[in-house]
mmCIF file of C-alpha atoms in Angstrom:
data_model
loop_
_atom_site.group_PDB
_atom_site.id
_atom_site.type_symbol
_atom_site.label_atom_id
_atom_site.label_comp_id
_atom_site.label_asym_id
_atom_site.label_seq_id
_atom_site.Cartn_x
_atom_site.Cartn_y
_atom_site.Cartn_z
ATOM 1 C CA UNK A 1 -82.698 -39.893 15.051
ATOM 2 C CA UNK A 2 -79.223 -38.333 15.554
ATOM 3 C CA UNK A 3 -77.943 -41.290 17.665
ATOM 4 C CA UNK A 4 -79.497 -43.950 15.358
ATOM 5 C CA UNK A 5 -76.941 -42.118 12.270
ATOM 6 C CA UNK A 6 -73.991 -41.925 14.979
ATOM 7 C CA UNK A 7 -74.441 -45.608 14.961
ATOM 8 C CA UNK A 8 -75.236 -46.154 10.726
ATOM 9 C CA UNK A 9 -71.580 -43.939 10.414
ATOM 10 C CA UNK A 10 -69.504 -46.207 13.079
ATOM 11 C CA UNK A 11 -70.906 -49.380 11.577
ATOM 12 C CA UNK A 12 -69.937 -48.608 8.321
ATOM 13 C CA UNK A 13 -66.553 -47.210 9.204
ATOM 14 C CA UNK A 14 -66.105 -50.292 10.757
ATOM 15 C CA UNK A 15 -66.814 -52.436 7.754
ATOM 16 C CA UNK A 16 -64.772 -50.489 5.621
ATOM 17 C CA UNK A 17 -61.728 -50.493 7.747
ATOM 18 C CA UNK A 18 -61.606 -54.515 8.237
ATOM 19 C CA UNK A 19 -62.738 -55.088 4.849
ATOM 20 C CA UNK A 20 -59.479 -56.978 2.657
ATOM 21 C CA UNK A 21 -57.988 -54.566 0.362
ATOM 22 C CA UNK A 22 -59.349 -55.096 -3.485
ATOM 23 C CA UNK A 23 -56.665 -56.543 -6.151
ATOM 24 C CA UNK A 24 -56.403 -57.025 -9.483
ATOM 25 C CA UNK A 25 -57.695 -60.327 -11.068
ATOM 26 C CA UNK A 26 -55.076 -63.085 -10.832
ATOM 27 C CA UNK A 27 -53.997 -64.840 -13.702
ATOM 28 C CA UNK A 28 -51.437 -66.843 -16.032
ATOM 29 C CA UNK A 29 -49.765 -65.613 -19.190
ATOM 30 C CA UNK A 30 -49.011 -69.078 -21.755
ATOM 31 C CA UNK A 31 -46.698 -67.452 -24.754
ATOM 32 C CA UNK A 32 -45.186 -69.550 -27.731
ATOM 33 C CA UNK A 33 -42.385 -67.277 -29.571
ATOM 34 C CA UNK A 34 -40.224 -68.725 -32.577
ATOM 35 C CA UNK A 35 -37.585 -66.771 -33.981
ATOM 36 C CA UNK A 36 -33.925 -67.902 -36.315
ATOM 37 C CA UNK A 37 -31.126 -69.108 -34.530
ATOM 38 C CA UNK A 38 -28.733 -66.660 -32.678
ATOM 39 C CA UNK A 39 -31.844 -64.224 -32.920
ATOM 40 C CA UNK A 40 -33.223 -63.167 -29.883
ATOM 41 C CA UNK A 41 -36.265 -61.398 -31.811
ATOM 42 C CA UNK A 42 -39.129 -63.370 -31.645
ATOM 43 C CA UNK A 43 -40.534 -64.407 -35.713
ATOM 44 C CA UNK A 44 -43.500 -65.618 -34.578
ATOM 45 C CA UNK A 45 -45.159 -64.769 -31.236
ATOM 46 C CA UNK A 46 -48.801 -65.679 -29.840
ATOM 47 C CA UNK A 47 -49.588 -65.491 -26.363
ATOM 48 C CA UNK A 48 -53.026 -65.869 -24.115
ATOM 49 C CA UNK A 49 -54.414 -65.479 -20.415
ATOM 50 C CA UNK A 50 -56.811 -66.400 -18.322
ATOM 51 C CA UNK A 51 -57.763 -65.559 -14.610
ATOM 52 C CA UNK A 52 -56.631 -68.206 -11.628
ATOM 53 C CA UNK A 53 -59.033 -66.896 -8.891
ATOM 54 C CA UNK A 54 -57.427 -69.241 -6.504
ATOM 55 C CA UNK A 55 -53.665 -68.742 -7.428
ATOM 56 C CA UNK A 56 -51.601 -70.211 -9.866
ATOM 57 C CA UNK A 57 -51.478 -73.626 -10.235
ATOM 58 C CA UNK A 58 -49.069 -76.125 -11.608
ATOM 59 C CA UNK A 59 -48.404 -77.269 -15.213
ATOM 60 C CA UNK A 60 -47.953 -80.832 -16.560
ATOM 61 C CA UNK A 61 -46.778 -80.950 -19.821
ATOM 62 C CA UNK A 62 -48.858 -84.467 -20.099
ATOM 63 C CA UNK A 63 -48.096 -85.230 -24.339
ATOM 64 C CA UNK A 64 -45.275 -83.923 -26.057
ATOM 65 C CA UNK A 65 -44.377 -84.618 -29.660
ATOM 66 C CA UNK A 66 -41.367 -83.687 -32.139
ATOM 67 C CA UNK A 67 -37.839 -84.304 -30.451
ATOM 68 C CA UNK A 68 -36.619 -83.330 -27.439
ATOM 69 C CA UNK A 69 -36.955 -79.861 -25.213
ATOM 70 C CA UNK A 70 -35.913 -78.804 -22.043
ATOM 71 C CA UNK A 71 -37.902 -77.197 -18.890
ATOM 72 C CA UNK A 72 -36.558 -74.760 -16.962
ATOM 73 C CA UNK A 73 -37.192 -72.739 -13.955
ATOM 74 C CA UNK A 74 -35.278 -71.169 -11.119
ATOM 75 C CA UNK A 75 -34.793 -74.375 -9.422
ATOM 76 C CA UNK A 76 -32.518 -76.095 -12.657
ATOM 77 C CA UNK A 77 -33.599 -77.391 -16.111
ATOM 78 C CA UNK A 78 -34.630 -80.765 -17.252
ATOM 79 C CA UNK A 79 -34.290 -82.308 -20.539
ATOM 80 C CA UNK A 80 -37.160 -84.965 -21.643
ATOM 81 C CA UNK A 81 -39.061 -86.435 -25.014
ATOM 82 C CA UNK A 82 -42.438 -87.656 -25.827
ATOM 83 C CA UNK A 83 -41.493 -90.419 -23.399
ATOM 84 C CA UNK A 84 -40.768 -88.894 -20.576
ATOM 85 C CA UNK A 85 -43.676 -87.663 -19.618
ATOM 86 C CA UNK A 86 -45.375 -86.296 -17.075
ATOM 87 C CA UNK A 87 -43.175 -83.116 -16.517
ATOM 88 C CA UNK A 88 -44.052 -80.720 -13.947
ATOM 89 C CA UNK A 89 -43.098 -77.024 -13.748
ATOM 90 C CA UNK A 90 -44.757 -75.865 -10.586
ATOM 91 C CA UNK A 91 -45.152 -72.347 -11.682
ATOM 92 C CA UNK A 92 -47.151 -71.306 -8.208
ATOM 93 C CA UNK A 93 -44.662 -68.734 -7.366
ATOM 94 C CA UNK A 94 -42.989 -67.711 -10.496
ATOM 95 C CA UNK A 95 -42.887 -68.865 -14.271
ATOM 96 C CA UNK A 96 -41.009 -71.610 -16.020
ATOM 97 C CA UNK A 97 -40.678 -72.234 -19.640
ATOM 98 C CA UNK A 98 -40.081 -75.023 -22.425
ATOM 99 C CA UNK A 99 -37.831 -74.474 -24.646
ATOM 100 C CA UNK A 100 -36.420 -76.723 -27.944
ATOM 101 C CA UNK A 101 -33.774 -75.946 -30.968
ATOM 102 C CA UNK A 102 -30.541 -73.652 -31.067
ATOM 103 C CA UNK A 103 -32.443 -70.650 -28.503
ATOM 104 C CA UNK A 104 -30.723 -67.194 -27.688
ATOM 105 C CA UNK A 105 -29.394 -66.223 -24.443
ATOM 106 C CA UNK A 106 -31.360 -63.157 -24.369
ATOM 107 C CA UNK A 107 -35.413 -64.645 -23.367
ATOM 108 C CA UNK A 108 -36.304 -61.244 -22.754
ATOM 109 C CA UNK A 109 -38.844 -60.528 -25.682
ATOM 110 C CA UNK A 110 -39.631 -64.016 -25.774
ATOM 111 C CA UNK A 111 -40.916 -64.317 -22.042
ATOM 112 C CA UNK A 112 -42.096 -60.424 -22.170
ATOM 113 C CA UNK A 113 -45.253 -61.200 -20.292
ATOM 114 C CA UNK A 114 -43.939 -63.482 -17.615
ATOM 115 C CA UNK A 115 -40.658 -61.337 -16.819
ATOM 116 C CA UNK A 116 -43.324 -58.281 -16.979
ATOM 117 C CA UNK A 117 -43.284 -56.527 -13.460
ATOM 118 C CA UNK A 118 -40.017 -57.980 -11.985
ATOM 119 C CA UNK A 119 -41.659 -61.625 -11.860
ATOM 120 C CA UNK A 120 -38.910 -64.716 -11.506
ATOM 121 C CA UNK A 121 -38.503 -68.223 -12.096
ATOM 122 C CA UNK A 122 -40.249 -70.385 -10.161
ATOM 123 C CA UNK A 123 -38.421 -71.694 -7.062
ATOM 124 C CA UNK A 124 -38.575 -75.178 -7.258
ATOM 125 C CA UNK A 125 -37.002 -77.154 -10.212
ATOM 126 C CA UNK A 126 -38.834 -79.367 -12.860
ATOM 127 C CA UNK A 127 -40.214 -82.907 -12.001
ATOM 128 C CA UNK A 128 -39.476 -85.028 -15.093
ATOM 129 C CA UNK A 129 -39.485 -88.431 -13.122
ATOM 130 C CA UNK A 130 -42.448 -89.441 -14.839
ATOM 131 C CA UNK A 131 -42.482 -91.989 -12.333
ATOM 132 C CA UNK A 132 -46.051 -90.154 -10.261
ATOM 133 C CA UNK A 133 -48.903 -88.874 -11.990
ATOM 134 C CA UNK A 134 -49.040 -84.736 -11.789
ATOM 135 C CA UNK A 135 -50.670 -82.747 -8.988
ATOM 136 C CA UNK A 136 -54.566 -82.963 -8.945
ATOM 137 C CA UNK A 137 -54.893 -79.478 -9.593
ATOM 138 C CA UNK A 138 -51.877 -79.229 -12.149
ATOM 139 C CA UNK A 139 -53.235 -77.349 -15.513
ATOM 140 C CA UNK A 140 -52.936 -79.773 -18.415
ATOM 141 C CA UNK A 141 -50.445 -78.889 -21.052
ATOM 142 C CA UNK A 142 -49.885 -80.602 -24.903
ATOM 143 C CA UNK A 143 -46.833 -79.605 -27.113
ATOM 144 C CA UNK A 144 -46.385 -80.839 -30.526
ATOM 145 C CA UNK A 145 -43.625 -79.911 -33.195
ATOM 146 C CA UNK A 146 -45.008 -80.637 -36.553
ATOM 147 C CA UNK A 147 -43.174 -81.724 -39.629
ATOM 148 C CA UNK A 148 -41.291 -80.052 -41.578
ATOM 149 C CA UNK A 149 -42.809 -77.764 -44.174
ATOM 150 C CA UNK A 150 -41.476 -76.571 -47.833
ATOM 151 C CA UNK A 151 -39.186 -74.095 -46.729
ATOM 152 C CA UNK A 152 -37.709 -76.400 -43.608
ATOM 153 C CA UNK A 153 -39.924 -74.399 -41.217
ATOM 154 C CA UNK A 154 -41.922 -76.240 -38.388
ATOM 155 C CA UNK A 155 -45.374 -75.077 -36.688
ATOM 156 C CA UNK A 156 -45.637 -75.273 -32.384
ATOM 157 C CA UNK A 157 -48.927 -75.782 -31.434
ATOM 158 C CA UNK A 158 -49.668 -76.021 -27.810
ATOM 159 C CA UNK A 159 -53.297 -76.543 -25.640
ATOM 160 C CA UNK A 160 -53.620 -75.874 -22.139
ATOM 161 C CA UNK A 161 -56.757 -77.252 -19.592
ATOM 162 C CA UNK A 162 -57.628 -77.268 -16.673
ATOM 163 C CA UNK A 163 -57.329 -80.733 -14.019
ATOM 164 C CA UNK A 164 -60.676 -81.818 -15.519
ATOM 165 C CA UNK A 165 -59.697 -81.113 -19.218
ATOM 166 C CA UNK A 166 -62.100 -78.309 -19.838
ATOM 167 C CA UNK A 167 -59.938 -75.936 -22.419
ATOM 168 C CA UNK A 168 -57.439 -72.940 -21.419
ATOM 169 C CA UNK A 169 -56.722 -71.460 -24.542
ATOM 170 C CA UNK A 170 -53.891 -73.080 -27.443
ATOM 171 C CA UNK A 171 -52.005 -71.459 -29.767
ATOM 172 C CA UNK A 172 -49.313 -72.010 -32.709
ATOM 173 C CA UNK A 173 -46.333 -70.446 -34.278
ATOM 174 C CA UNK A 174 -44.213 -71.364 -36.807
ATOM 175 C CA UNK A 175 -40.270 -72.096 -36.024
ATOM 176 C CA UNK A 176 -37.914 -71.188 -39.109
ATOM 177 C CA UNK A 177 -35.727 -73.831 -40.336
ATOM 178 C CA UNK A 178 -32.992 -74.288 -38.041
ATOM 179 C CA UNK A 179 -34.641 -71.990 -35.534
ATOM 180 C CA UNK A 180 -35.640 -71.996 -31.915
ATOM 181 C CA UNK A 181 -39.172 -72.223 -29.902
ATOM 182 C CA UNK A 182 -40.163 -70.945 -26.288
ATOM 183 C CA UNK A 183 -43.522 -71.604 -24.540
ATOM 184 C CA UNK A 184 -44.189 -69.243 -21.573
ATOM 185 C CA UNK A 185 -45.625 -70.001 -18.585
ATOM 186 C CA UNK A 186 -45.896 -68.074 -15.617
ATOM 187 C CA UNK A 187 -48.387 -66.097 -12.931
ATOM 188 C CA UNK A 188 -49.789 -62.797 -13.853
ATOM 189 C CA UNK A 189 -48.478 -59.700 -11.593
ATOM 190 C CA UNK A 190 -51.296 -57.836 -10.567
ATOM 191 C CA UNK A 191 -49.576 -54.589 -12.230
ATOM 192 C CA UNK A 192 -50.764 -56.665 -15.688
ATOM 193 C CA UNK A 193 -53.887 -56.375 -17.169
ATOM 194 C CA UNK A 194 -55.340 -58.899 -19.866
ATOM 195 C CA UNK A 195 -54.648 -57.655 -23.627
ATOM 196 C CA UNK A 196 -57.772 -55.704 -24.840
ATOM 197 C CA UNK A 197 -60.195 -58.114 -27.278
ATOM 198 C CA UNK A 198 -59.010 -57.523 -30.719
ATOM 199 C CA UNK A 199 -63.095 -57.623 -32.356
ATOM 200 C CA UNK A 200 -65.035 -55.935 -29.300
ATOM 201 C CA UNK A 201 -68.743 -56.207 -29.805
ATOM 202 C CA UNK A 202 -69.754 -52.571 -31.247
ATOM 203 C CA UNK A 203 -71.890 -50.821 -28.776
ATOM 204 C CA UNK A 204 -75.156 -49.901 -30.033
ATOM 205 C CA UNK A 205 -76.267 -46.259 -31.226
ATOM 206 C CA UNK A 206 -79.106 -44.477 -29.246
ATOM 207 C CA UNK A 207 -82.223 -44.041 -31.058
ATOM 208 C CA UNK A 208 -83.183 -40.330 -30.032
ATOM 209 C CA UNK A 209 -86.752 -39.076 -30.688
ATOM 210 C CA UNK A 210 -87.600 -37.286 -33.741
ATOM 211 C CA UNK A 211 -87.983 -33.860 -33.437
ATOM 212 C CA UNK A 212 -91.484 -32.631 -35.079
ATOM 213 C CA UNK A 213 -91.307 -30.771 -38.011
ATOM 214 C CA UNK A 214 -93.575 -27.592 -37.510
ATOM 215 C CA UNK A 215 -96.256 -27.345 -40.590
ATOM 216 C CA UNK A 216 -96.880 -23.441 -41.503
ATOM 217 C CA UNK A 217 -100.295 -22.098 -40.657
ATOM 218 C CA UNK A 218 -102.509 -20.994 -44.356
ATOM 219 C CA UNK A 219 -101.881 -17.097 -42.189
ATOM 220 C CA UNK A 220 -97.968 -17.385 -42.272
ATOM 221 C CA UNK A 221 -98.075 -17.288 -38.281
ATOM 222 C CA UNK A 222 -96.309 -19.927 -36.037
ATOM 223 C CA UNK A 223 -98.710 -23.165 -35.512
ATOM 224 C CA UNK A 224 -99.348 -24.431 -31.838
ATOM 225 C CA UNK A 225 -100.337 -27.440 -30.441
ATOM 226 C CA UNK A 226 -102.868 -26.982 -28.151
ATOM 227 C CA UNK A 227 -102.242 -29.168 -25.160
ATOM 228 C CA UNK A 228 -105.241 -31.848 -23.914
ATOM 229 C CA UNK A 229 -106.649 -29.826 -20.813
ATOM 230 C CA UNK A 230 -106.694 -26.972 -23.097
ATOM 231 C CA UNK A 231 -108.514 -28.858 -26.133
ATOM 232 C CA UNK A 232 -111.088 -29.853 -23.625
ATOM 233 C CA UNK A 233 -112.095 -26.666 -22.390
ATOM 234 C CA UNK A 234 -112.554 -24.997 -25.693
ATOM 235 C CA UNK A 235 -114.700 -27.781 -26.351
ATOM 236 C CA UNK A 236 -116.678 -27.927 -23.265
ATOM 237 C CA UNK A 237 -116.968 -23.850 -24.037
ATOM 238 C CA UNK A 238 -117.987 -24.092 -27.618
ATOM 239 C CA UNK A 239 -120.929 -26.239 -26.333
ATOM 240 C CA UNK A 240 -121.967 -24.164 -23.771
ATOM 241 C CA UNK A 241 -122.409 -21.115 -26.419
ATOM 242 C CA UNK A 242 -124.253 -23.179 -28.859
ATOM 243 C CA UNK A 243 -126.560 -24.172 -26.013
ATOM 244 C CA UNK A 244 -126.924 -20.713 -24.824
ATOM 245 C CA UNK A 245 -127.957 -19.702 -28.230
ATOM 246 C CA UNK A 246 -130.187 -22.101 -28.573
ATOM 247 C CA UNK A 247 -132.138 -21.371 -25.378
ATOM 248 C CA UNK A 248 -132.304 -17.732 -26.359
ATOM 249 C CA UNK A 249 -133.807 -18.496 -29.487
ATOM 250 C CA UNK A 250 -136.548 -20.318 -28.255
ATOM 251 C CA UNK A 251 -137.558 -17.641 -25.826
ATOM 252 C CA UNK A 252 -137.661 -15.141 -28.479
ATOM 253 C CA UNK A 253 -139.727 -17.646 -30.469
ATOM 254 C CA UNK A 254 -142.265 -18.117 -27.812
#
């Protein structure tokens, strides 16, 4: 018996020691932030994230409307239109952003969740050829700027899928008259964890037992509940003395 748990220990010590260490969910941050131009705080901010269980992929802005933007990562920026697309920001080892209208120098709030954790840009620069079609397993992306509204202001709207178009999340904000947009894109460090859900679903309450209210004997004493072995016996006892009686009676009788 003594050998056979030797054994069970080893094994498992064994398992445990060649097993991969466990990390934290991979995943992508996309981000839209709008602010006023030479403003480098953000109007309008959304942002969303979902997990990539097998690593980042690419992104192929695939339909862009409203003007012109630029794409940027660490390997150079590329300027395109509605036109020009596909563009390609292979954000598999860092992030990348678009970007359109008079933008700050200071990205900082507006790429807070990429930049989060000492991330960079992504190594290798833009593909706006539009000459191939985009990876297989590039993530789909849509941009429009809309018109402009009352006060000059214009919403960003942006919808991300997956290769086979099944949705990724899509967001809006709205850019100020004159202002500046950025749309985030970029790998999720592991130190990152996904923002909490704003309307969680409220747990439900236990439902304990009610406790029995005791009813006051006609005597004033404290009333007991016999228990059902107890209830029997008296029973089985009350007949017995009836019976008794009964026999006795008889013989006196006779």
């Amino acid at each position: 018996m003594r050998r056979a748990l030797a054994w069970a220990v080893m094994v498992g010590v064994l398992i445990i020691g060649s097993a991969t260490p466990v990390r934290a969910a991979d995943g992508f941050w996309v981000s839209i932030a709008t602010g006023v131009a030479e403003s480098a705080t953000p109007t309008g901010y959304q942002e969303w994230w979902f997990e990539t269980p097998h690593g980042p992929a690419p992104v192929a802005v695939t339909q862009f409307t409203g003007g012109s933007a630029e794409a940027t990562t660490g390997g150079g920026t590329a300027f395109f239109t509605g036109g020009a697309v596909p563009v390609v920001l292979h954000t598999t080892d860092g992030y990348g952003y678009l970007a359109g209208g008079a933008k700050p120098g200071d990205l900082s709030e507006a790429l807070k969740r990429q930049t989060a954790g000492g991330r960079g840009l992504a190594s290798a620069a833009p593909d706006a050829s539009a000459l191939t079609p985009p990876p297989a397993d590039a993530n789909l992306l849509s941009v429009e700027i809309g018109d402009p509204n009352d006060t000059g202001g214009r919403v960003v709207t942006a919808g991300l899928t997956d290769p086979s178009g099944a949705p990724l999340g899509s967001g809006s904000a709205t850019m100020p008259d004159g202002g500046w947009w950025v749309l985030g894109l970029g790998p999720n460090p592991n130190e990152i964890t996904p923002p909490p859900d704003p309307d969680p679903e409220p747990e439900p309450e236990p439902n304990p037992e009610p406790t029995p209210v005791p009813v006051p004997s006609p005597g004033g004493g404290p009333v007991t509940t016999p228990e059902p072995a107890t209830g029997v016996l008296l029973g089985l006892g009350g007949l017995m003395g009836f019976g008794w009686r009964l026999v006795k009676r008889r013989r006196q009788n006779g």
